Coordinates of N, CA and C in Angstrom, one line a residue:
M1 N 19.2 20.1 81.7 CA 19.2 20.1 80.2 C 20.4 20.9 79.8
G2 N 21.1 20.3 78.9 CA 22.4 21.0 78.4 C 22.1 22.0 77.3
R3 N 23.1 22.8 77.1 CA 23.1 23.8 76.0 C 22.8 23.3 74.7
N4 N 23.4 22.1 74.3 CA 23.2 21.5 73.0 C 21.7 21.0 72.8
A5 N 21.2 20.5 73.9 CA 19.8 20.1 73.8 C 18.8 21.2 73.6
I6 N 19.1 22.4 74.2 CA 18.3 23.6 74.0 C 18.5 24.0 72.5
Q7 N 19.7 24.1 72.0 CA 19.9 24.5 70.7 C 19.3 23.5 69.7
R8 N 19.3 22.2 69.9 CA 18.7 21.3 69.1 C 17.2 21.5 69.0
G9 N 16.6 21.8 70.2 CA 15.2 22.1 70.3 C 14.8 23.3 69.5
M10 N 15.7 24.4 69.6 CA 15.4 25.6 68.8 C 15.5 25.3 67.3
V11 N 16.5 24.6 66.9 CA 16.6 24.2 65.5 C 15.4 23.4 65.0
S12 N 15.0 22.5 65.8 CA 13.9 21.6 65.5 C 12.6 22.5 65.4
G13 N 12.5 23.4 66.3 CA 11.3 24.3 66.2 C 11.3 25.2 64.9
L14 N 12.5 25.6 64.5 CA 12.7 26.4 63.3 C 12.4 25.6 62.1
K15 N 12.8 24.3 62.1 CA 12.5 23.4 61.0 C 11.0 23.2 60.9
K16 N 10.3 23.0 62.0 CA 8.9 22.8 61.9 C 8.2 24.0 61.4
E17 N 8.6 25.2 61.8 CA 8.0 26.5 61.4 C 8.3 26.6 59.9
T18 N 9.5 26.3 59.4 CA 9.8 26.4 58.0 C 9.0 25.5 57.2
K19 N 8.8 24.3 57.7 CA 8.0 23.2 57.0 C 6.6 23.7 56.9
R20 N 6.1 24.2 58.0 CA 4.7 24.7 58.0 C 4.5 25.8 57.0
L21 N 5.4 26.7 56.9 CA 5.3 27.8 56.0 C 5.4 27.3 54.5
W22 N 6.2 26.4 54.2 CA 6.3 25.8 52.9 C 5.0 25.1 52.6
L23 N 4.4 24.4 53.5 CA 3.2 23.7 53.3 C 2.1 24.7 53.0
L24 N 2.1 25.8 53.8 CA 1.1 26.9 53.6 C 1.2 27.5 52.2
H25 N 2.4 27.8 51.8 CA 2.6 28.3 50.4 C 2.2 27.4 49.4
I26 N 2.5 26.1 49.5 CA 2.0 25.1 48.5 C 0.5 25.0 48.5
A27 N -0.1 25.0 49.7 CA -1.6 24.9 49.7 C -2.2 26.1 49.1
V28 N -1.7 27.3 49.4 CA -2.3 28.5 48.8 C -2.1 28.5 47.2
A29 N -0.9 28.1 46.8 CA -0.7 28.1 45.3 C -1.6 27.1 44.6
L30 N -1.8 25.9 45.3 CA -2.7 24.9 44.7 C -4.1 25.4 44.7
G31 N -4.5 26.0 45.8 CA -5.9 26.5 45.9 C -6.2 27.6 44.9
V32 N -5.2 28.5 44.7 CA -5.4 29.6 43.7 C -5.4 29.0 42.3
S33 N -4.5 28.0 42.1 CA -4.5 27.4 40.7 C -5.8 26.7 40.4
A34 N -6.3 25.9 41.4 CA -7.6 25.2 41.2 C -8.7 26.2 41.0
Y35 N -8.8 27.2 41.8 CA -9.8 28.2 41.6 C -9.8 28.8 40.2
M36 N -8.6 29.2 39.8 CA -8.4 29.8 38.4 C -8.8 28.8 37.3
L37 N -8.5 27.6 37.5 CA -8.8 26.6 36.5 C -10.3 26.4 36.4
V38 N -11.0 26.3 37.6 CA -12.4 26.1 37.6 C -13.1 27.3 37.0
M39 N -12.7 28.5 37.4 CA -13.3 29.7 36.9 C -13.1 29.9 35.4
T40 N -11.9 29.5 34.9 CA -11.6 29.6 33.4 C -12.4 28.6 32.7
L41 N -12.5 27.3 33.1 CA -13.2 26.3 32.4 C -14.7 26.6 32.4
S42 N -15.2 27.1 33.5 CA -16.7 27.4 33.7 C -17.1 28.6 33.0
G43 N -16.2 29.5 32.7 CA -16.5 30.8 32.0 C -17.0 31.8 33.0
I44 N -17.0 31.5 34.3 CA -17.4 32.4 35.4 C -16.1 33.1 35.9
H45 N -16.1 34.4 35.8 CA -14.9 35.1 36.3 C -15.0 35.4 37.8
C46 N -16.2 35.7 38.2 CA -16.4 36.0 39.6 C -17.7 35.3 40.1
P47 N -17.6 34.3 41.0 CA -18.8 33.6 41.4 C -19.8 34.5 42.1
I48 N -19.3 35.5 42.9 CA -20.2 36.4 43.6 C -21.0 37.3 42.6
R49 N -20.3 37.8 41.6 CA -21.0 38.6 40.5 C -21.9 37.7 39.7
A50 N -21.6 36.5 39.5 CA -22.5 35.6 38.7 C -23.8 35.3 39.5
I51 N -23.7 35.2 40.8 CA -24.9 34.9 41.6 C -25.7 36.2 41.9
T52 N -25.0 37.2 42.3 CA -25.7 38.4 42.8 C -25.9 39.5 41.7
G53 N -25.0 39.5 40.7 CA -25.0 40.6 39.7 C -24.2 41.8 40.2
I54 N -23.6 41.7 41.4 CA -22.8 42.8 42.0 C -21.4 42.3 42.1
P55 N -20.4 43.0 41.7 CA -19.0 42.6 41.8 C -18.6 42.6 43.3
C56 N -17.7 41.7 43.6 CA -17.2 41.6 45.0 C -16.1 42.7 45.3
P57 N -15.7 42.9 46.5 CA -14.6 43.8 46.8 C -13.3 43.6 46.2
T58 N -13.0 42.3 45.8 CA -11.7 42.0 45.2 C -11.9 41.8 43.7
C59 N -13.0 42.3 43.1 CA -13.2 42.3 41.7 C -12.0 43.0 41.0
G60 N -11.4 42.3 40.1 CA -10.2 42.9 39.4 C -8.9 42.4 39.9
F61 N -8.9 41.7 41.1 CA -7.6 41.2 41.6 C -6.8 40.3 40.7
T62 N -7.6 39.4 40.0 CA -6.9 38.5 39.1 C -6.3 39.2 37.9
R63 N -7.0 40.2 37.3 CA -6.4 40.9 36.2 C -5.3 41.8 36.7
A64 N -5.4 42.4 37.9 CA -4.3 43.2 38.5 C -3.1 42.3 38.7
A65 N -3.3 41.1 39.2 CA -2.2 40.2 39.5 C -1.5 39.8 38.2
L66 N -2.3 39.5 37.2 CA -1.7 39.2 35.9 C -0.9 40.3 35.3
A67 N -1.4 41.5 35.4 CA -0.6 42.7 35.0 C 0.7 42.9 35.8
L68 N 0.6 42.6 37.1 CA 1.8 42.7 37.9 C 2.8 41.6 37.5
L69 N 2.3 40.4 37.3 CA 3.2 39.4 36.8 C 3.9 39.7 35.5
Q70 N 3.2 40.5 34.7 CA 3.8 40.9 33.4 C 4.7 42.1 33.5
G71 N 4.8 42.6 34.7 CA 5.7 43.7 35.0 C 5.0 45.1 34.8
D72 N 3.7 45.1 34.6 CA 3.0 46.4 34.3 C 2.4 46.8 35.6
I73 N 3.2 47.4 36.5 CA 2.7 47.9 37.8 C 1.7 49.0 37.7
V74 N 1.8 49.9 36.8 CA 0.9 51.0 36.6 C -0.5 50.4 36.2
R75 N -0.6 49.5 35.3 CA -1.9 48.9 34.9 C -2.4 48.1 36.0
S76 N -1.6 47.4 36.8 CA -2.1 46.7 37.9 C -2.7 47.6 39.0
L77 N -2.1 48.7 39.2 CA -2.6 49.7 40.2 C -3.9 50.3 39.7
R78 N -4.0 50.5 38.4 CA -5.2 51.1 37.8 C -6.4 50.1 37.9
I79 N -6.1 48.8 37.7 CA -7.2 47.9 37.8 C -7.7 47.7 39.2
H80 N -6.8 47.5 40.1 CA -7.1 47.4 41.6 C -6.0 47.9 42.4
P81 N -6.0 49.1 42.9 CA -4.9 49.6 43.7 C -4.6 48.9 45.0
M82 N -5.6 48.1 45.5 CA -5.4 47.4 46.8 C -4.7 46.1 46.7
L83 N -4.4 45.6 45.5 CA -3.7 44.3 45.3 C -2.4 44.2 46.1
L84 N -1.5 45.2 45.8 CA -0.2 45.2 46.5 C -0.3 45.3 48.0
P85 N -1.1 46.2 48.5 CA -1.2 46.3 50.0 C -1.8 45.0 50.6
V86 N -2.7 44.3 49.9 CA -3.3 43.1 50.4 C -2.2 42.0 50.4
L87 N -1.5 41.9 49.3 CA -0.4 40.9 49.2 C 0.7 41.1 50.3
V88 N 1.1 42.3 50.5 CA 2.1 42.6 51.5 C 1.6 42.3 52.9
S89 N 0.4 42.8 53.2 CA -0.2 42.5 54.5 C -0.4 41.0 54.8
C90 N -0.8 40.3 53.8 CA -0.9 38.8 53.9 C 0.4 38.2 54.2
L91 N 1.4 38.6 53.4 CA 2.8 38.0 53.6 C 3.3 38.3 55.0
L92 N 3.1 39.6 55.5 CA 3.6 39.9 56.8 C 2.8 39.2 57.9
F93 N 1.5 39.0 57.7 CA 0.7 38.3 58.6 C 1.1 36.8 58.8
F94 N 1.4 36.2 57.7 CA 1.7 34.8 57.7 C 3.2 34.5 58.0
H95 N 4.0 35.6 57.9 CA 5.5 35.5 58.2 C 5.9 36.4 59.3
A96 N 5.0 36.8 60.2 CA 5.3 37.6 61.3 C 6.3 37.0 62.2
R97 N 6.1 35.8 62.5 CA 7.1 35.1 63.4 C 8.5 35.0 62.9
P98 N 8.7 34.5 61.7 CA 10.1 34.4 61.1 C 10.7 35.8 61.0
L99 N 9.9 36.8 60.7 CA 10.4 38.1 60.5 C 10.5 38.9 61.8
K100 N 10.2 38.2 62.9 CA 10.2 38.8 64.2 C 9.4 40.0 64.4
L101 N 8.2 40.0 63.7 CA 7.2 41.0 63.9 C 6.2 40.6 64.9
S102 N 5.6 41.6 65.5 CA 4.5 41.3 66.5 C 3.3 40.8 65.8
Q103 N 2.8 39.7 66.3 CA 1.6 39.2 65.6 C 0.4 40.2 65.7
R104 N 0.4 40.9 66.8 CA -0.6 42.0 67.0 C -0.5 43.0 65.9
F105 N 0.7 43.4 65.6 CA 1.0 44.4 64.5 C 0.5 43.8 63.1
A106 N 0.9 42.6 62.8 CA 0.6 42.0 61.6 C -0.9 41.8 61.4
T107 N -1.6 41.5 62.5 CA -3.1 41.4 62.5 C -3.7 42.7 62.3
A108 N -3.3 43.7 63.0 CA -3.8 45.1 62.8 C -3.6 45.6 61.4
L109 N -2.5 45.3 60.8 CA -2.2 45.7 59.5 C -3.1 45.1 58.5
L110 N -3.3 43.8 58.7 CA -4.2 43.0 57.8 C -5.7 43.5 57.9
I111 N -6.1 43.8 59.1 CA -7.5 44.4 59.3 C -7.6 45.7 58.7
A112 N -6.6 46.6 58.8 CA -6.6 47.9 58.2 C -6.6 47.9 56.7
V113 N -5.9 47.0 56.1 CA -5.9 46.8 54.7 C -7.2 46.3 54.2
A114 N -7.8 45.3 54.9 CA -9.1 44.8 54.6 C -10.1 45.9 54.6
A115 N -10.1 46.7 55.6 CA -11.0 47.8 55.8 C -10.8 48.8 54.6
A116 N -9.6 49.1 54.3 CA -9.3 50.1 53.2 C -9.8 49.5 51.8
T117 N -9.6 48.2 51.7 CA -10.1 47.5 50.5 C -11.6 47.6 50.4
F118 N -12.3 47.4 51.5 CA -13.8 47.4 51.5 C -14.2 48.9 51.3
G119 N -13.5 49.8 51.9 CA -13.8 51.3 51.7 C -13.7 51.6 50.2
L120 N -12.6 51.2 49.6 CA -12.5 51.5 48.1 C -13.6 50.8 47.3
Y121 N -14.0 49.6 47.7 CA -15.1 48.9 47.1 C -16.4 49.7 47.2
L122 N -16.7 50.2 48.4 CA -17.9 51.0 48.5 C -17.8 52.3 47.7
F123 N -16.7 52.9 47.7 CA -16.5 54.1 46.9 C -16.7 53.8 45.4
R124 N -16.1 52.8 44.9 CA -16.3 52.4 43.5 C -17.7 52.0 43.2
L125 N -18.3 51.3 44.1 CA -19.7 50.8 43.9 C -20.7 52.0 43.8
F126 N -20.5 53.0 44.7 CA -21.5 54.1 44.7 C -21.1 55.2 43.6
T127 N -19.9 55.2 43.1 CA -19.5 56.1 42.0 C -19.5 55.4 40.7
H128 N -20.0 54.2 40.6 CA -20.0 53.4 39.4 C -18.7 53.3 38.7
A129 N -17.6 53.2 39.5 CA -16.3 53.1 39.0 C -15.6 51.7 39.2
L130 N -16.5 50.7 39.2 CA -15.9 49.3 39.4 C -15.3 48.9 38.1
P131 N -14.2 48.0 38.2 CA -13.6 47.5 37.0 C -14.6 46.6 36.3
V132 N -14.5 46.6 35.0 CA -15.4 45.8 34.2 C -14.8 44.5 33.8

């Protein structure tokens, strides 16, 4: 097997990985958009809260994301301080390979951020400091 064949295989592998990541981004964007549309049209802001009466650990993520998109980082952090760490850890988890990060590190980071998010949720739940 010649050097050019190996290089073509590597380029082909990179193209497949890039295509997979683009498809993943599109699927996530479509899923989030569909969720937001259904929740807006139904008047339900949080299905978990609507069913149980108790807000979920990510309660406030949508408002925090909207504040972030408007450039108001302070308000975003006040609404839900874990939005940015969750976004960064998810990006690193799904892009570990192209960024040449260890998948083990990316997974550990994602788990740590999820645990911190749940810890903040429990703190807010028991201190009655959940976002309204």
